[in-house]
Short mmCIF file of N, CA and C in Angstrom, two decimals:
data_model
loop_
_atom_site.label_atom_id
_atom_site.label_comp_id
_atom_site.label_asym_id
_atom_site.label_seq_id
_atom_site.Cartn_x
_atom_site.Cartn_y
_atom_site.Cartn_z
N MET A 1170 -42.83 -82.63 -85.56
CA MET A 1170 -43.10 -82.85 -86.97
C MET A 1170 -43.54 -81.56 -87.64
N MET A 1171 -44.29 -80.76 -86.92
CA MET A 1171 -44.79 -79.52 -87.50
C MET A 1171 -43.63 -78.58 -87.85
N HIS A 1172 -42.59 -78.54 -86.98
CA HIS A 1172 -41.44 -77.68 -87.25
C HIS A 1172 -40.71 -78.12 -88.52
N LEU A 1173 -40.59 -79.42 -88.77
CA LEU A 1173 -39.92 -79.92 -89.96
C LEU A 1173 -40.70 -79.54 -91.21
N LEU A 1174 -42.00 -79.66 -91.17
CA LEU A 1174 -42.83 -79.33 -92.33
C LEU A 1174 -42.78 -77.85 -92.65
N HIS A 1175 -42.52 -77.02 -91.65
CA HIS A 1175 -42.50 -75.57 -91.85
C HIS A 1175 -41.41 -75.16 -92.85
N ILE A 1176 -40.27 -75.84 -92.84
CA ILE A 1176 -39.18 -75.50 -93.75
C ILE A 1176 -39.53 -75.90 -95.20
N LEU A 1177 -40.45 -76.82 -95.37
CA LEU A 1177 -40.80 -77.30 -96.70
C LEU A 1177 -41.91 -76.48 -97.36
N THR A 1178 -42.27 -75.36 -96.78
CA THR A 1178 -43.35 -74.55 -97.35
C THR A 1178 -42.88 -73.58 -98.43
N THR A 1179 -41.57 -73.47 -98.63
CA THR A 1179 -41.04 -72.60 -99.68
C THR A 1179 -40.07 -73.38 -100.55
N ASN A 1180 -39.85 -72.90 -101.75
CA ASN A 1180 -38.85 -73.54 -102.63
C ASN A 1180 -37.47 -73.49 -101.99
N ALA A 1181 -37.14 -72.37 -101.35
CA ALA A 1181 -35.83 -72.24 -100.69
C ALA A 1181 -35.68 -73.31 -99.61
N GLY A 1182 -36.74 -73.57 -98.86
CA GLY A 1182 -36.70 -74.58 -97.80
C GLY A 1182 -36.48 -75.98 -98.35
N VAL A 1183 -37.15 -76.30 -99.44
CA VAL A 1183 -37.00 -77.62 -100.06
C VAL A 1183 -35.58 -77.79 -100.60
N ILE A 1184 -35.08 -76.77 -101.30
CA ILE A 1184 -33.71 -76.83 -101.83
C ILE A 1184 -32.71 -76.92 -100.68
N HIS A 1185 -32.94 -76.17 -99.62
CA HIS A 1185 -32.06 -76.18 -98.45
C HIS A 1185 -31.99 -77.58 -97.85
N LEU A 1186 -33.11 -78.21 -97.68
CA LEU A 1186 -33.15 -79.56 -97.11
C LEU A 1186 -32.45 -80.56 -98.02
N ALA A 1187 -32.74 -80.52 -99.31
CA ALA A 1187 -32.11 -81.45 -100.26
C ALA A 1187 -30.59 -81.22 -100.32
N ALA A 1188 -30.18 -79.97 -100.37
CA ALA A 1188 -28.74 -79.66 -100.42
C ALA A 1188 -28.05 -80.11 -99.15
N SER A 1189 -28.72 -79.96 -98.01
CA SER A 1189 -28.10 -80.38 -96.76
C SER A 1189 -27.89 -81.89 -96.71
N ILE A 1190 -28.83 -82.64 -97.25
CA ILE A 1190 -28.68 -84.11 -97.29
C ILE A 1190 -27.50 -84.49 -98.20
N PHE A 1191 -27.44 -83.88 -99.39
CA PHE A 1191 -26.31 -84.15 -100.31
C PHE A 1191 -24.99 -83.74 -99.67
N ALA A 1192 -24.96 -82.60 -99.00
CA ALA A 1192 -23.72 -82.12 -98.38
C ALA A 1192 -23.29 -83.04 -97.23
N LEU A 1193 -24.24 -83.50 -96.43
CA LEU A 1193 -23.89 -84.41 -95.33
C LEU A 1193 -23.31 -85.72 -95.86
N VAL A 1194 -23.94 -86.29 -96.86
CA VAL A 1194 -23.47 -87.56 -97.42
C VAL A 1194 -22.12 -87.38 -98.11
N SER A 1195 -22.02 -86.38 -98.99
CA SER A 1195 -20.76 -86.19 -99.73
C SER A 1195 -19.64 -85.73 -98.81
N GLY A 1196 -19.94 -84.88 -97.84
CA GLY A 1196 -18.92 -84.43 -96.89
C GLY A 1196 -18.38 -85.57 -96.05
N THR A 1197 -19.25 -86.47 -95.64
CA THR A 1197 -18.82 -87.64 -94.87
C THR A 1197 -17.94 -88.54 -95.73
N LEU A 1198 -18.36 -88.77 -96.96
CA LEU A 1198 -17.55 -89.60 -97.86
C LEU A 1198 -16.16 -89.00 -98.07
N VAL A 1199 -16.10 -87.70 -98.30
CA VAL A 1199 -14.82 -87.05 -98.54
C VAL A 1199 -13.89 -87.19 -97.33
N LEU A 1200 -14.46 -87.14 -96.14
CA LEU A 1200 -13.62 -87.30 -94.94
C LEU A 1200 -12.97 -88.68 -94.88
N PHE A 1201 -13.69 -89.69 -95.34
CA PHE A 1201 -13.20 -91.06 -95.17
C PHE A 1201 -12.55 -91.67 -96.40
N LEU A 1202 -12.74 -91.06 -97.57
CA LEU A 1202 -12.11 -91.57 -98.78
C LEU A 1202 -10.63 -91.19 -98.82
N LYS A 1203 -9.87 -91.95 -99.58
CA LYS A 1203 -8.47 -91.62 -99.80
C LYS A 1203 -8.40 -90.27 -100.50
N LYS A 1204 -7.57 -89.39 -99.97
CA LYS A 1204 -7.47 -88.02 -100.48
C LYS A 1204 -6.66 -87.97 -101.78
N GLY A 1205 -7.00 -87.00 -102.61
CA GLY A 1205 -6.28 -86.73 -103.84
C GLY A 1205 -6.68 -87.59 -105.03
N THR A 1206 -7.56 -88.55 -104.84
CA THR A 1206 -7.98 -89.41 -105.94
C THR A 1206 -9.05 -88.71 -106.77
N THR A 1207 -9.32 -89.25 -107.94
CA THR A 1207 -10.35 -88.69 -108.81
C THR A 1207 -11.71 -88.72 -108.11
N ILE A 1208 -12.02 -89.81 -107.43
CA ILE A 1208 -13.33 -89.91 -106.75
C ILE A 1208 -13.41 -88.90 -105.60
N HIS A 1209 -12.30 -88.68 -104.89
CA HIS A 1209 -12.27 -87.68 -103.83
C HIS A 1209 -12.58 -86.29 -104.41
N LYS A 1210 -11.95 -85.99 -105.53
CA LYS A 1210 -12.16 -84.68 -106.15
C LYS A 1210 -13.60 -84.51 -106.62
N LYS A 1211 -14.15 -85.54 -107.26
CA LYS A 1211 -15.53 -85.44 -107.77
C LYS A 1211 -16.53 -85.28 -106.63
N ILE A 1212 -16.38 -86.11 -105.61
CA ILE A 1212 -17.30 -86.01 -104.47
C ILE A 1212 -17.07 -84.71 -103.71
N GLY A 1213 -15.82 -84.25 -103.67
CA GLY A 1213 -15.51 -82.97 -103.04
C GLY A 1213 -16.19 -81.81 -103.74
N TYR A 1214 -16.21 -81.83 -105.07
CA TYR A 1214 -16.92 -80.79 -105.80
C TYR A 1214 -18.43 -80.89 -105.58
N LEU A 1215 -18.96 -82.10 -105.49
CA LEU A 1215 -20.37 -82.28 -105.17
C LEU A 1215 -20.67 -81.69 -103.79
N TYR A 1216 -19.77 -81.94 -102.83
CA TYR A 1216 -19.93 -81.35 -101.49
C TYR A 1216 -19.95 -79.82 -101.59
N SER A 1217 -18.99 -79.26 -102.31
CA SER A 1217 -18.89 -77.80 -102.41
C SER A 1217 -20.12 -77.19 -103.06
N ILE A 1218 -20.61 -77.80 -104.12
CA ILE A 1218 -21.81 -77.30 -104.79
C ILE A 1218 -23.03 -77.43 -103.88
N SER A 1219 -23.15 -78.56 -103.20
CA SER A 1219 -24.25 -78.76 -102.25
C SER A 1219 -24.21 -77.71 -101.15
N MET A 1220 -23.00 -77.47 -100.63
CA MET A 1220 -22.86 -76.47 -99.57
C MET A 1220 -23.19 -75.07 -100.08
N LEU A 1221 -22.78 -74.77 -101.29
CA LEU A 1221 -23.09 -73.46 -101.86
C LEU A 1221 -24.60 -73.26 -101.95
N LEU A 1222 -25.32 -74.26 -102.44
CA LEU A 1222 -26.79 -74.18 -102.50
C LEU A 1222 -27.39 -74.07 -101.10
N LEU A 1223 -26.88 -74.86 -100.18
CA LEU A 1223 -27.36 -74.85 -98.80
C LEU A 1223 -27.17 -73.46 -98.19
N LEU A 1224 -26.00 -72.87 -98.41
CA LEU A 1224 -25.71 -71.57 -97.82
C LEU A 1224 -26.53 -70.45 -98.46
N ILE A 1225 -26.67 -70.50 -99.77
CA ILE A 1225 -27.49 -69.48 -100.45
C ILE A 1225 -28.92 -69.53 -99.92
N THR A 1226 -29.48 -70.73 -99.83
CA THR A 1226 -30.86 -70.84 -99.34
C THR A 1226 -30.97 -70.53 -97.86
N ALA A 1227 -29.90 -70.75 -97.09
CA ALA A 1227 -29.94 -70.40 -95.66
C ALA A 1227 -30.21 -68.92 -95.48
N PHE A 1228 -29.66 -68.11 -96.38
CA PHE A 1228 -29.86 -66.67 -96.28
C PHE A 1228 -31.25 -66.24 -96.77
N MET A 1229 -32.03 -67.20 -97.26
CA MET A 1229 -33.38 -66.90 -97.76
C MET A 1229 -34.47 -67.38 -96.79
N ILE A 1230 -34.07 -68.05 -95.71
CA ILE A 1230 -35.03 -68.64 -94.78
C ILE A 1230 -35.08 -67.80 -93.50
N TYR A 1231 -36.27 -67.29 -93.19
CA TYR A 1231 -36.45 -66.44 -92.02
C TYR A 1231 -37.60 -66.92 -91.13
N ASN A 1232 -37.97 -68.19 -91.25
CA ASN A 1232 -39.12 -68.72 -90.51
C ASN A 1232 -38.94 -68.62 -89.00
N LEU A 1233 -37.76 -68.87 -88.50
CA LEU A 1233 -37.55 -68.99 -87.06
C LEU A 1233 -37.53 -67.63 -86.37
N PHE A 1234 -36.84 -66.66 -86.95
CA PHE A 1234 -36.65 -65.38 -86.28
C PHE A 1234 -37.46 -64.25 -86.91
N GLY A 1235 -37.96 -64.47 -88.13
CA GLY A 1235 -38.63 -63.39 -88.83
C GLY A 1235 -37.65 -62.39 -89.41
N GLY A 1236 -36.38 -62.66 -89.25
CA GLY A 1236 -35.30 -61.81 -89.74
C GLY A 1236 -33.99 -62.54 -89.55
N TRP A 1237 -32.90 -61.78 -89.51
CA TRP A 1237 -31.56 -62.34 -89.37
C TRP A 1237 -31.42 -62.99 -87.99
N GLY A 1238 -30.88 -64.22 -87.94
CA GLY A 1238 -30.74 -64.92 -86.68
C GLY A 1238 -29.41 -65.64 -86.55
N ILE A 1239 -29.28 -66.40 -85.50
CA ILE A 1239 -28.03 -67.09 -85.18
C ILE A 1239 -27.59 -68.05 -86.29
N PHE A 1240 -28.55 -68.70 -86.95
CA PHE A 1240 -28.18 -69.63 -88.02
C PHE A 1240 -27.66 -68.88 -89.25
N HIS A 1241 -28.07 -67.63 -89.43
CA HIS A 1241 -27.53 -66.83 -90.53
C HIS A 1241 -26.07 -66.47 -90.25
N TRP A 1242 -25.76 -66.16 -89.00
CA TRP A 1242 -24.36 -65.89 -88.64
C TRP A 1242 -23.51 -67.15 -88.84
N ALA A 1243 -24.06 -68.29 -88.48
CA ALA A 1243 -23.35 -69.56 -88.70
C ALA A 1243 -23.12 -69.80 -90.20
N ALA A 1244 -24.08 -69.40 -91.01
CA ALA A 1244 -23.94 -69.55 -92.47
C ALA A 1244 -22.84 -68.64 -93.01
N VAL A 1245 -22.66 -67.46 -92.41
CA VAL A 1245 -21.56 -66.57 -92.80
C VAL A 1245 -20.23 -67.26 -92.51
N VAL A 1246 -20.08 -67.80 -91.32
CA VAL A 1246 -18.84 -68.51 -90.94
C VAL A 1246 -18.62 -69.70 -91.87
N SER A 1247 -19.67 -70.44 -92.13
CA SER A 1247 -19.58 -71.61 -93.01
C SER A 1247 -19.18 -71.21 -94.43
N SER A 1248 -19.70 -70.10 -94.90
CA SER A 1248 -19.34 -69.61 -96.24
C SER A 1248 -17.86 -69.28 -96.31
N LEU A 1249 -17.35 -68.63 -95.28
CA LEU A 1249 -15.93 -68.28 -95.24
C LEU A 1249 -15.05 -69.52 -95.17
N THR A 1250 -15.46 -70.50 -94.39
CA THR A 1250 -14.70 -71.74 -94.26
C THR A 1250 -14.67 -72.50 -95.59
N LEU A 1251 -15.82 -72.60 -96.24
CA LEU A 1251 -15.88 -73.28 -97.53
C LEU A 1251 -15.01 -72.55 -98.57
N ALA A 1252 -15.12 -71.24 -98.62
CA ALA A 1252 -14.31 -70.48 -99.57
C ALA A 1252 -12.82 -70.65 -99.28
N ALA A 1253 -12.44 -70.58 -98.02
CA ALA A 1253 -11.02 -70.72 -97.65
C ALA A 1253 -10.48 -72.11 -97.98
N GLY A 1254 -11.35 -73.11 -97.97
CA GLY A 1254 -10.93 -74.47 -98.33
C GLY A 1254 -10.82 -74.68 -99.82
N MET A 1255 -11.62 -73.97 -100.59
CA MET A 1255 -11.62 -74.17 -102.05
C MET A 1255 -10.68 -73.23 -102.78
N ILE A 1256 -10.44 -72.04 -102.28
CA ILE A 1256 -9.59 -71.08 -102.97
C ILE A 1256 -8.18 -71.63 -103.24
N PRO A 1257 -7.53 -72.30 -102.28
CA PRO A 1257 -6.20 -72.85 -102.60
C PRO A 1257 -6.22 -73.84 -103.76
N MET A 1258 -7.30 -74.60 -103.88
CA MET A 1258 -7.41 -75.57 -104.98
C MET A 1258 -7.63 -74.84 -106.30
N ILE A 1259 -8.48 -73.85 -106.29
CA ILE A 1259 -8.81 -73.10 -107.51
C ILE A 1259 -7.59 -72.32 -108.00
N LEU A 1260 -6.83 -71.72 -107.07
CA LEU A 1260 -5.66 -70.92 -107.43
C LEU A 1260 -4.42 -71.77 -107.72
N LYS A 1261 -4.54 -73.07 -107.47
CA LYS A 1261 -3.42 -73.98 -107.72
C LYS A 1261 -2.15 -73.51 -107.00
N MET A 1262 -2.28 -73.25 -105.70
CA MET A 1262 -1.15 -72.82 -104.89
C MET A 1262 -0.12 -73.94 -104.82
N PRO A 1263 1.11 -73.63 -104.34
CA PRO A 1263 2.10 -74.70 -104.19
C PRO A 1263 1.52 -75.84 -103.34
N ARG A 1264 1.80 -77.08 -103.75
CA ARG A 1264 1.15 -78.26 -103.17
C ARG A 1264 1.18 -78.30 -101.64
N LYS A 1265 2.32 -78.12 -101.04
CA LYS A 1265 2.41 -78.20 -99.59
C LYS A 1265 1.51 -77.16 -98.92
N GLN A 1266 1.50 -75.97 -99.49
CA GLN A 1266 0.68 -74.89 -98.93
C GLN A 1266 -0.81 -75.15 -99.14
N TYR A 1267 -1.21 -75.52 -100.36
CA TYR A 1267 -2.64 -75.68 -100.61
C TYR A 1267 -3.21 -76.91 -99.93
N VAL A 1268 -2.43 -77.98 -99.83
CA VAL A 1268 -2.96 -79.18 -99.18
C VAL A 1268 -3.26 -78.89 -97.71
N SER A 1269 -2.36 -78.19 -97.05
CA SER A 1269 -2.58 -77.87 -95.64
C SER A 1269 -3.80 -76.98 -95.46
N LEU A 1270 -3.89 -75.91 -96.24
CA LEU A 1270 -5.04 -75.01 -96.13
C LEU A 1270 -6.34 -75.73 -96.49
N HIS A 1271 -6.31 -76.47 -97.59
CA HIS A 1271 -7.50 -77.20 -98.04
C HIS A 1271 -7.95 -78.20 -96.98
N LEU A 1272 -7.03 -78.98 -96.48
CA LEU A 1272 -7.35 -79.99 -95.46
C LEU A 1272 -7.97 -79.34 -94.23
N ASN A 1273 -7.32 -78.30 -93.73
CA ASN A 1273 -7.81 -77.65 -92.52
C ASN A 1273 -9.20 -77.05 -92.71
N PHE A 1274 -9.36 -76.23 -93.73
CA PHE A 1274 -10.64 -75.53 -93.89
C PHE A 1274 -11.78 -76.45 -94.32
N MET A 1275 -11.51 -77.41 -95.18
CA MET A 1275 -12.58 -78.31 -95.61
C MET A 1275 -13.01 -79.24 -94.48
N TYR A 1276 -12.05 -79.68 -93.67
CA TYR A 1276 -12.41 -80.51 -92.51
C TYR A 1276 -13.36 -79.73 -91.60
N TRP A 1277 -13.00 -78.47 -91.31
CA TRP A 1277 -13.86 -77.68 -90.42
C TRP A 1277 -15.17 -77.29 -91.10
N SER A 1278 -15.18 -77.22 -92.40
CA SER A 1278 -16.44 -77.00 -93.11
C SER A 1278 -17.40 -78.15 -92.85
N VAL A 1279 -16.89 -79.37 -92.97
CA VAL A 1279 -17.73 -80.54 -92.72
C VAL A 1279 -18.14 -80.61 -91.24
N MET A 1280 -17.22 -80.30 -90.34
CA MET A 1280 -17.56 -80.31 -88.90
C MET A 1280 -18.65 -79.29 -88.60
N GLY A 1281 -18.54 -78.12 -89.23
CA GLY A 1281 -19.59 -77.11 -89.05
C GLY A 1281 -20.93 -77.60 -89.56
N LEU A 1282 -20.91 -78.34 -90.66
CA LEU A 1282 -22.14 -78.91 -91.18
C LEU A 1282 -22.73 -79.93 -90.20
N TYR A 1283 -21.87 -80.75 -89.62
CA TYR A 1283 -22.35 -81.70 -88.59
C TYR A 1283 -22.95 -80.93 -87.40
N GLY A 1284 -22.26 -79.89 -86.98
CA GLY A 1284 -22.77 -79.08 -85.88
C GLY A 1284 -24.14 -78.50 -86.20
N ALA A 1285 -24.28 -77.97 -87.41
CA ALA A 1285 -25.57 -77.41 -87.84
C ALA A 1285 -26.65 -78.49 -87.90
N PHE A 1286 -26.27 -79.67 -88.41
CA PHE A 1286 -27.24 -80.76 -88.49
C PHE A 1286 -27.76 -81.13 -87.10
N PHE A 1287 -26.85 -81.33 -86.15
CA PHE A 1287 -27.29 -81.72 -84.80
C PHE A 1287 -28.03 -80.59 -84.09
N ALA A 1288 -27.61 -79.35 -84.30
CA ALA A 1288 -28.33 -78.22 -83.70
C ALA A 1288 -29.72 -78.13 -84.28
N GLU A 1289 -29.82 -78.24 -85.60
CA GLU A 1289 -31.13 -78.17 -86.27
C GLU A 1289 -32.03 -79.31 -85.80
N THR A 1290 -31.46 -80.50 -85.66
CA THR A 1290 -32.24 -81.65 -85.18
C THR A 1290 -32.74 -81.42 -83.76
N MET A 1291 -31.87 -80.93 -82.90
CA MET A 1291 -32.24 -80.73 -81.50
C MET A 1291 -33.31 -79.64 -81.34
N VAL A 1292 -33.24 -78.57 -82.11
CA VAL A 1292 -34.22 -77.51 -81.94
C VAL A 1292 -35.57 -77.87 -82.53
N ARG A 1293 -35.64 -78.97 -83.23
CA ARG A 1293 -36.92 -79.43 -83.75
C ARG A 1293 -37.66 -80.32 -82.75
N LEU A 1294 -36.99 -80.63 -81.64
CA LEU A 1294 -37.65 -81.42 -80.61
C LEU A 1294 -38.69 -80.56 -79.90
N PRO A 1295 -39.76 -81.17 -79.41
CA PRO A 1295 -40.79 -80.39 -78.70
C PRO A 1295 -40.19 -79.65 -77.50
N GLU A 1296 -40.73 -78.50 -77.21
CA GLU A 1296 -40.37 -77.67 -76.07
C GLU A 1296 -39.04 -76.94 -76.21
N VAL A 1297 -38.33 -77.12 -77.29
CA VAL A 1297 -37.07 -76.40 -77.47
C VAL A 1297 -37.34 -75.03 -78.08
N VAL A 1298 -38.32 -74.94 -78.94
CA VAL A 1298 -38.73 -73.67 -79.51
C VAL A 1298 -40.17 -73.44 -79.08
N LEU A 1299 -40.48 -72.23 -78.64
CA LEU A 1299 -41.84 -71.94 -78.21
C LEU A 1299 -42.83 -72.15 -79.35
N GLU A 1300 -44.07 -72.42 -79.02
CA GLU A 1300 -45.10 -72.67 -80.03
C GLU A 1300 -45.22 -71.54 -81.04
N GLN A 1301 -45.02 -70.30 -80.61
CA GLN A 1301 -45.12 -69.18 -81.52
C GLN A 1301 -43.93 -69.11 -82.46
N GLY A 1302 -42.96 -69.98 -82.26
CA GLY A 1302 -41.79 -69.99 -83.13
C GLY A 1302 -40.69 -69.05 -82.67
N VAL A 1303 -40.86 -68.43 -81.50
CA VAL A 1303 -39.86 -67.50 -80.99
C VAL A 1303 -38.85 -68.28 -80.15
N PRO A 1304 -37.57 -68.19 -80.50
CA PRO A 1304 -36.55 -68.92 -79.73
C PRO A 1304 -36.52 -68.46 -78.28
N ASP A 1305 -36.29 -69.39 -77.38
CA ASP A 1305 -36.16 -69.06 -75.96
C ASP A 1305 -34.79 -69.52 -75.47
N SER A 1306 -34.55 -69.40 -74.16
CA SER A 1306 -33.23 -69.74 -73.62
C SER A 1306 -32.91 -71.22 -73.80
N VAL A 1307 -33.92 -72.09 -73.78
CA VAL A 1307 -33.67 -73.52 -73.99
C VAL A 1307 -33.13 -73.74 -75.41
N PHE A 1308 -33.66 -73.02 -76.37
CA PHE A 1308 -33.19 -73.08 -77.75
C PHE A 1308 -31.71 -72.74 -77.82
N TYR A 1309 -31.34 -71.59 -77.27
CA TYR A 1309 -29.95 -71.14 -77.35
C TYR A 1309 -29.01 -72.07 -76.59
N ASN A 1310 -29.42 -72.54 -75.43
CA ASN A 1310 -28.59 -73.48 -74.67
C ASN A 1310 -28.42 -74.79 -75.43
N THR A 1311 -29.49 -75.28 -76.01
CA THR A 1311 -29.43 -76.54 -76.77
C THR A 1311 -28.49 -76.41 -77.96
N VAL A 1312 -28.65 -75.35 -78.73
CA VAL A 1312 -27.79 -75.12 -79.89
C VAL A 1312 -26.33 -75.02 -79.44
N GLY A 1313 -26.07 -74.24 -78.42
CA GLY A 1313 -24.70 -74.05 -77.95
C GLY A 1313 -24.06 -75.34 -77.47
N ILE A 1314 -24.77 -76.11 -76.68
CA ILE A 1314 -24.22 -77.35 -76.14
C ILE A 1314 -23.97 -78.37 -77.24
N VAL A 1315 -24.93 -78.54 -78.13
CA VAL A 1315 -24.80 -79.53 -79.20
C VAL A 1315 -23.65 -79.15 -80.14
N VAL A 1316 -23.56 -77.91 -80.53
CA VAL A 1316 -22.49 -77.49 -81.43
C VAL A 1316 -21.13 -77.63 -80.72
N PHE A 1317 -21.06 -77.29 -79.45
CA PHE A 1317 -19.81 -77.44 -78.70
C PHE A 1317 -19.36 -78.90 -78.67
N ILE A 1318 -20.27 -79.82 -78.40
CA ILE A 1318 -19.93 -81.25 -78.35
C ILE A 1318 -19.42 -81.73 -79.71
N VAL A 1319 -20.12 -81.38 -80.77
CA VAL A 1319 -19.70 -81.81 -82.12
C VAL A 1319 -18.33 -81.23 -82.46
N MET A 1320 -18.13 -79.95 -82.22
CA MET A 1320 -16.87 -79.32 -82.58
C MET A 1320 -15.72 -79.83 -81.70
N ALA A 1321 -15.99 -80.09 -80.43
CA ALA A 1321 -14.95 -80.62 -79.55
C ALA A 1321 -14.53 -82.02 -80.00
N ALA A 1322 -15.50 -82.86 -80.33
CA ALA A 1322 -15.18 -84.21 -80.82
C ALA A 1322 -14.43 -84.12 -82.15
N GLY A 1323 -14.89 -83.25 -83.05
CA GLY A 1323 -14.21 -83.06 -84.32
C GLY A 1323 -12.80 -82.52 -84.13
N GLY A 1324 -12.63 -81.60 -83.19
CA GLY A 1324 -11.31 -81.04 -82.90
C GLY A 1324 -10.35 -82.09 -82.36
N TYR A 1325 -10.85 -82.91 -81.46
CA TYR A 1325 -10.02 -83.98 -80.91
C TYR A 1325 -9.54 -84.91 -82.03
N PHE A 1326 -10.45 -85.34 -82.87
CA PHE A 1326 -10.11 -86.24 -83.97
C PHE A 1326 -9.16 -85.57 -84.95
N PHE A 1327 -9.41 -84.30 -85.26
CA PHE A 1327 -8.59 -83.57 -86.22
C PHE A 1327 -7.15 -83.42 -85.71
N TYR A 1328 -7.01 -82.94 -84.49
CA TYR A 1328 -5.67 -82.68 -83.98
C TYR A 1328 -4.89 -83.96 -83.68
N ARG A 1329 -5.58 -85.05 -83.50
CA ARG A 1329 -4.91 -86.35 -83.37
C ARG A 1329 -4.35 -86.83 -84.70
N ASN A 1330 -5.00 -86.46 -85.80
CA ASN A 1330 -4.64 -87.00 -87.11
C ASN A 1330 -4.06 -86.01 -88.10
N ARG A 1331 -4.10 -84.73 -87.81
CA ARG A 1331 -3.71 -83.71 -88.79
C ARG A 1331 -2.29 -83.90 -89.33
N GLU A 1332 -1.32 -84.09 -88.47
CA GLU A 1332 0.06 -84.23 -88.94
C GLU A 1332 0.21 -85.43 -89.86
N LYS A 1333 -0.41 -86.52 -89.49
CA LYS A 1333 -0.36 -87.74 -90.31
C LYS A 1333 -0.98 -87.48 -91.67
N TRP A 1334 -2.12 -86.82 -91.71
CA TRP A 1334 -2.80 -86.52 -92.96
C TRP A 1334 -1.95 -85.59 -93.82
N GLU A 1335 -1.41 -84.54 -93.22
CA GLU A 1335 -0.61 -83.59 -93.99
C GLU A 1335 0.64 -84.24 -94.56
N GLU A 1336 1.30 -85.09 -93.78
CA GLU A 1336 2.50 -85.81 -94.28
C GLU A 1336 2.16 -86.69 -95.47
N ARG A 1337 1.02 -87.34 -95.40
CA ARG A 1337 0.62 -88.27 -96.45
C ARG A 1337 0.31 -87.56 -97.76
N PHE A 1338 -0.17 -86.33 -97.71
CA PHE A 1338 -0.64 -85.66 -98.92
C PHE A 1338 0.21 -84.49 -99.38
N THR A 1339 1.35 -84.24 -98.70
CA THR A 1339 2.20 -83.14 -99.17
C THR A 1339 3.53 -83.68 -99.67
#
């Protein structure tokens, strides 16, 4: 509980937590809603804005490492994935091209968010992070294993359905 409260001691931490909740809910909805509809687009923009706030505040939080850490590198990757998913929509690329790029990158953006959520949840468990707040090998192993499981499950689901999804929306 103490680790969770630590993130709420700054405005950036509070915004980060709120944006992450909005992004998780809206990202999940976007995955399961019918694509291309007005509601999909509106919730998709809510997801993108939530993610943008989450990522900006991620670069402002240094509680765990006292400086740049593994979660900051993950935020760089997440920023690139989000941008790559939205740029085809913003540039209004040819439909077949933008749908494929948008689908691929936005799906992995949401999967990355799930990975971050489960990694963040796991490292808040007792004994995963040392009392002084310095990450140890258990921290890194936990983060790595949890993110691998989430991404592997997401990859399995994605590659089973990608062709079907692309055919339906192009």
